[in-house]
Each structure stands twice: as C-alpha cells, then as structure tokens.
C-alpha positions as a Markdown table, in Angstrom:
| # | Residue | x | y | z |
|---|---|---|---|---|
| 1 | Met | -63.2 | 0.9 | -57.2 |
| 2 | Gly | -62.0 | 3.7 | -54.9 |
| 3 | Val | -58.2 | 5.5 | -53.9 |
| 4 | Ile | -56.4 | 4.4 | -50.8 |
| 5 | Ala | -54.2 | 7.2 | -50.3 |
| 6 | Ile | -51.7 | 7.4 | -48.0 |
| 7 | Glu | -51.1 | 10.9 | -45.2 |
| 8 | Leu | -48.1 | 11.3 | -43.5 |
| 9 | Phe | -46.3 | 14.1 | -41.9 |
| 10 | Ala | -42.8 | 14.3 | -42.3 |
| 11 | Thr | -39.9 | 16.2 | -42.0 |
| 12 | Leu | -36.9 | 17.2 | -44.2 |
| 13 | Asp | -34.6 | 14.1 | -43.4 |
| 14 | Leu | -38.1 | 12.2 | -43.6 |
| 15 | Val | -38.8 | 11.4 | -39.4 |
| 16 | Ala | -42.8 | 10.5 | -39.4 |
| 17 | Gln | -42.5 | 9.7 | -35.6 |
| 18 | Ala | -45.2 | 11.3 | -33.8 |
| 19 | Pro | -45.6 | 14.8 | -35.1 |
| 20 | Gly | -49.2 | 15.5 | -33.3 |
| 21 | Gly | -47.4 | 15.1 | -29.6 |
| 22 | Pro | -45.2 | 13.6 | -27.1 |
| 23 | Asp | -47.6 | 10.5 | -26.5 |
| 24 | Glu | -47.4 | 9.8 | -29.5 |
| 25 | Asp | -45.2 | 7.2 | -29.9 |
| 26 | Pro | -42.6 | 7.7 | -27.5 |
| 27 | Glu | -40.1 | 5.0 | -27.0 |
| 28 | Gly | -37.1 | 5.8 | -27.9 |
| 29 | Phe | -38.3 | 9.8 | -29.0 |
| 30 | Ser | -37.5 | 12.7 | -27.8 |
| 31 | Phe | -39.2 | 14.9 | -30.4 |
| 32 | Gly | -43.0 | 14.6 | -30.5 |
| 33 | Gly | -45.7 | 17.3 | -31.3 |
| 34 | Trp | -42.4 | 18.6 | -33.9 |
| 35 | Gln | -44.7 | 19.1 | -36.2 |
| 36 | Ala | -46.8 | 21.9 | -33.6 |
| 37 | Pro | -44.6 | 24.6 | -33.3 |
| 38 | Leu | -44.5 | 24.7 | -38.1 |
| 39 | Ile | -48.2 | 24.6 | -38.5 |
| 40 | Asp | -49.5 | 27.9 | -40.3 |
| 41 | Glu | -53.5 | 28.4 | -42.0 |
| 42 | Val | -51.9 | 26.7 | -45.5 |
| 43 | Ser | -50.8 | 23.0 | -44.4 |
| 44 | Gly | -54.0 | 23.5 | -41.8 |
| 45 | Ala | -56.4 | 24.2 | -45.2 |
| 46 | Gln | -54.3 | 21.6 | -47.4 |
| 47 | Val | -54.7 | 18.8 | -44.1 |
| 48 | Gly | -58.5 | 20.0 | -44.7 |
| 49 | Ser | -59.0 | 19.9 | -48.3 |
| 50 | Ala | -57.2 | 16.6 | -48.6 |
| 51 | Tyr | -59.8 | 15.2 | -46.2 |
| 52 | Glu | -62.8 | 16.2 | -48.7 |
| 53 | Gly | -65.1 | 13.6 | -50.0 |
| 54 | Thr | -62.9 | 10.4 | -47.5 |
| 55 | Asp | -65.2 | 7.5 | -46.8 |
| 56 | Ala | -62.9 | 4.9 | -45.1 |
| 57 | Leu | -60.2 | 5.5 | -43.2 |
| 58 | Leu | -57.5 | 2.7 | -42.4 |
| 59 | Leu | -55.1 | 2.7 | -39.6 |
| 60 | Gly | -52.6 | 0.9 | -38.3 |
| 61 | Arg | -52.2 | -0.5 | -34.0 |
| 62 | Arg | -51.2 | 2.5 | -33.0 |
| 63 | Thr | -52.7 | 5.1 | -34.7 |
| 64 | Tyr | -56.1 | 3.5 | -34.0 |
| 65 | Asp | -55.4 | 3.9 | -30.7 |
| 66 | Ile | -54.5 | 7.2 | -30.0 |
| 67 | Phe | -57.1 | 7.8 | -32.5 |
| 68 | Ala | -60.5 | 6.2 | -30.5 |
| 69 | Ala | -59.5 | 7.8 | -27.1 |
| 70 | Tyr | -59.7 | 10.8 | -28.5 |
| 71 | Trp | -62.2 | 11.8 | -31.3 |
| 72 | Pro | -65.0 | 10.0 | -30.3 |
| 73 | His | -64.9 | 13.2 | -27.5 |
| 74 | Gln | -65.0 | 15.7 | -30.4 |
| 75 | Thr | -67.4 | 17.0 | -32.7 |
| 76 | Asp | -65.1 | 19.8 | -35.6 |
| 77 | Glu | -65.1 | 19.1 | -37.9 |
| 78 | Phe | -62.5 | 16.3 | -38.5 |
| 79 | Gly | -64.3 | 15.2 | -34.8 |
| 80 | Thr | -67.7 | 14.4 | -37.1 |
| 81 | Leu | -66.6 | 13.1 | -40.4 |
| 82 | Phe | -64.1 | 10.7 | -38.4 |
| 83 | Asn | -66.7 | 9.6 | -36.3 |
| 84 | Gly | -69.3 | 8.7 | -39.3 |
| 85 | Ile | -67.4 | 6.5 | -41.7 |
| 86 | Pro | -66.0 | 3.3 | -41.6 |
| 87 | Lys | -62.6 | 2.7 | -39.7 |
| 88 | Tyr | -61.2 | -0.5 | -41.6 |
| 89 | Val | -58.1 | -1.6 | -38.2 |
| 90 | Ala | -55.1 | -3.3 | -38.7 |
| 91 | Ser | -53.8 | -5.1 | -36.1 |
| 92 | Arg | -52.6 | -9.2 | -34.7 |
| 93 | Gly | -54.1 | -8.1 | -32.3 |
| 94 | Thr | -57.5 | -8.3 | -30.6 |
| 95 | Pro | -57.9 | -4.1 | -30.4 |
| 96 | Asp | -61.0 | -3.0 | -28.8 |
| 97 | Leu | -63.5 | -1.3 | -31.3 |
| 98 | Ser | -65.9 | -0.2 | -28.9 |
| 99 | Trp | -65.4 | 3.1 | -31.1 |
| 100 | Ala | -68.1 | 2.9 | -33.2 |
| 101 | Gly | -68.1 | 1.3 | -37.1 |
| 102 | Ser | -65.0 | -0.1 | -36.2 |
| 103 | Thr | -64.2 | -3.3 | -38.2 |
| 104 | Gln | -60.6 | -5.5 | -37.8 |
| 105 | Val | -59.1 | -6.6 | -41.6 |
| 106 | Gly | -58.3 | -10.0 | -41.6 |
| 107 | Pro | -55.3 | -11.8 | -41.4 |
| 108 | Asp | -54.3 | -11.1 | -45.8 |
| 109 | Leu | -54.2 | -7.4 | -44.8 |
| 110 | Gly | -53.8 | -7.1 | -49.8 |
| 111 | Ala | -57.3 | -9.2 | -50.0 |
| 112 | Ala | -58.4 | -7.2 | -47.0 |
| 113 | Val | -57.2 | -3.9 | -48.5 |
| 114 | Arg | -58.2 | -4.7 | -51.9 |
| 115 | Glu | -61.3 | -5.5 | -51.0 |
| 116 | Ile | -62.5 | -1.9 | -49.1 |
| 117 | Arg | -60.6 | -0.3 | -51.2 |
| 118 | Asp | -64.2 | -1.8 | -53.8 |
| 119 | Arg | -66.2 | -1.5 | -51.5 |
| 120 | His | -65.9 | 3.1 | -50.7 |
| 121 | Glu | -63.9 | 5.9 | -53.0 |
| 122 | His | -62.0 | 7.3 | -51.2 |
| 123 | Val | -60.4 | 5.7 | -48.2 |
| 124 | Lys | -57.4 | 7.8 | -46.4 |
| 125 | Val | -54.5 | 5.6 | -44.2 |
| 126 | Val | -53.2 | 7.3 | -41.5 |
| 127 | Gly | -49.9 | 7.5 | -39.7 |
| 128 | Ser | -49.7 | 4.0 | -39.0 |
| 129 | Leu | -45.7 | 3.6 | -39.7 |
| 130 | Asn | -46.0 | -0.3 | -39.8 |
| 131 | Leu | -48.4 | -0.5 | -42.2 |
| 132 | Val | -47.2 | 2.2 | -44.4 |
| 133 | Gln | -43.8 | -0.2 | -44.7 |
| 134 | Thr | -46.2 | -2.9 | -45.9 |
| 135 | Leu | -49.1 | -0.6 | -47.8 |
| 136 | Leu | -45.4 | 0.8 | -50.2 |
| 137 | Arg | -43.5 | -3.0 | -49.5 |
| 138 | Glu | -47.0 | -4.3 | -52.2 |
| 139 | Lys | -48.0 | -1.2 | -54.1 |
| 140 | Leu | -50.7 | -1.6 | -52.2 |
| 141 | Phe | -51.9 | 2.5 | -52.2 |
| 142 | Asp | -53.3 | 5.2 | -55.1 |
| 143 | Arg | -51.9 | 7.5 | -53.9 |
| 144 | Leu | -49.0 | 9.0 | -51.4 |
| 145 | Asp | -49.9 | 12.6 | -50.3 |
| 146 | Leu | -46.9 | 13.6 | -48.0 |
| 147 | Trp | -46.2 | 17.5 | -45.5 |
| 148 | Val | -42.4 | 18.3 | -45.6 |
| 149 | His | -41.0 | 20.6 | -42.5 |
| 150 | Pro | -38.4 | 21.8 | -42.4 |
| 151 | Ile | -36.5 | 20.3 | -39.4 |
| 152 | Met | -34.5 | 17.4 | -39.6 |
| 153 | Leu | -34.6 | 15.8 | -36.6 |
| 154 | Gly | -31.3 | 12.6 | -37.1 |
| 155 | Ala | -33.7 | 9.9 | -35.2 |
| 156 | Gly | -36.9 | 8.4 | -35.3 |
| 157 | Lys | -39.2 | 6.1 | -37.8 |
| 158 | Lys | -38.6 | 7.3 | -41.4 |
| 159 | Val | -41.7 | 7.3 | -44.4 |
| 160 | Phe | -39.3 | 5.2 | -46.1 |
| 161 | Asp | -38.2 | 2.6 | -43.2 |
| 162 | Gly | -38.2 | -0.3 | -45.1 |
| 163 | Gly | -40.5 | -0.1 | -47.2 |
| 164 | Ser | -40.3 | 0.3 | -50.5 |
| 165 | Val | -39.8 | -0.5 | -53.2 |
| 166 | Pro | -38.6 | 0.0 | -57.3 |
| 167 | Thr | -41.3 | 2.0 | -58.1 |
| 168 | Asn | -42.6 | 4.8 | -60.1 |
| 169 | Val | -44.8 | 7.2 | -59.4 |
| 170 | Thr | -46.6 | 10.6 | -60.7 |
| 171 | Leu | -46.6 | 14.0 | -59.8 |
| 172 | Leu | -50.4 | 14.9 | -60.0 |
| 173 | Gln | -50.4 | 18.4 | -58.7 |
| 174 | Pro | -48.0 | 21.5 | -57.8 |
| 175 | Pro | -45.9 | 21.4 | -55.2 |
| 176 | Val | -46.7 | 23.9 | -53.4 |
| 177 | Ala | -45.0 | 25.5 | -50.4 |
| 178 | Ser | -46.8 | 27.5 | -46.6 |
| 179 | Pro | -45.2 | 30.5 | -45.8 |
| 180 | Asn | -43.7 | 28.6 | -43.1 |
| 181 | Gly | -42.2 | 26.2 | -45.2 |
| 182 | Ile | -44.1 | 23.1 | -45.3 |
| 183 | Val | -43.5 | 21.7 | -47.8 |
| 184 | Phe | -47.1 | 19.6 | -49.6 |
| 185 | Leu | -46.3 | 16.7 | -52.1 |
| 186 | Arg | -48.9 | 14.9 | -54.1 |
| 187 | Tyr | -47.7 | 11.8 | -56.0 |
| 188 | Gly | -50.1 | 8.7 | -57.4 |
| 189 | Leu | -49.3 | 5.2 | -58.2 |
| 190 | Ala | -47.3 | 4.9 | -62.0 |
| 191 | Asp | -46.5 | 1.8 | -64.0 |
| 192 | Gly | -42.8 | -0.3 | -64.5 |
| 193 | Val | -40.4 | 0.2 | -62.3 |
| 194 | Pro | -37.7 | 3.0 | -62.1 |
| 195 | Gly | -35.1 | 3.1 | -65.4 |
| 196 | Thr | -32.6 | 3.8 | -66.0 |
| 197 | Gly | -30.0 | 5.9 | -67.8 |
| 198 | Asp | -26.7 | 7.4 | -69.3 |
| 199 | Met | -26.8 | 11.1 | -68.1 |
| 200 | Ser | -22.8 | 11.3 | -70.7 |
| 201 | Ala | -24.7 | 10.3 | -73.8 |
C-alpha cells in the first residue's frame, strides 16, 4: 500500500489560496502569488526533496487545469516528473484530459483514492484545497507536508477550511526553518482521536 501525501504552502494564519501567482485563484482574493517573495534556497530544496519518488498526482479540477496549461511545455526536473507520471483528477465536471497520463476519478472518491493508493507508492496531492478538505474529513491521507510562511493575510481559503475532524497526527521529523523564516512541518496520520486531560492533575 502506498502513501497519499498532501503538499501545501500556507501563511502563518494558514491561508493556502493561490500561493503561486495572481491568476491562480483570484476570486475574492487579492494576494495571489504571496509565496514568491519568500522562497529561498532551503525551502526550494525541501520542496524538491519532498517530490523524490513521486509516482502519481491526485489533483482537484482547478489545480489540474493550471498544471495542464503549464507543465506539458516544461522540460525541467518538475516538468519531466509531472509529464511522465499518471495524473488523477477529482472533478464532478468534464475536465479536458488531453495532458498525457490524465484520468478522471470515479464518483466514489473514497474508493478511488484507496485504489490509487494501492496502485502507487508515493501519491502527491498538490494545492487542490477543496479536494484536501474531503481527504482530511474522510482521513484519506497518510502524510501532510506543510510549509508555513511568515506572513498573515487575514483573508483567503485556509488549509483546514471546513474539512478537519478530530484527528491525531504525529510529527515525522523535526521542523526546519529556512533563512526567510519558512517552517517545514511533516506530519503523519496517527490512530485514534485526540484525548483530553486535566492540567491541574
């Protein structure tokens, strides 16, 4: 059985909308591209390392459309990777699947994700915040990689925007801060639900 890993860039107030550019998800959001001024060599290397061994992408419709318009024309390390592996698209509509290796998942998302996990070793979910909410709510993920950036926006779609349920996770490696203050956190899904206690005891 493989690993479903969610990869997200977020602000300190956990906004994860449109980190890459102003046209990525502009509806009601004026901070598109907020990540660009903060990227440094350390965080860039962390992202590159996180994708090593990736053998499939699981994407929501909006992220898929953005990727499909860009990556087929790229020949760098990420372009070669993304163009050469299967892409699974979670959409209720009819996405254009002309990007080589693209498949729309069936209407039973839970069953589809489990099947994808059985078929691949390292599946990455990139962006795709609506899809991420479903994966969080149904606990259909194994790992959460989160890069927290040192800014607060006060507006925008958030990492846990209605999808989180009581869930235990475990820190898989010590947090690492980059020179610009980006903190990389890697959590794994753990058994059970959060417990409670009495600090006075």
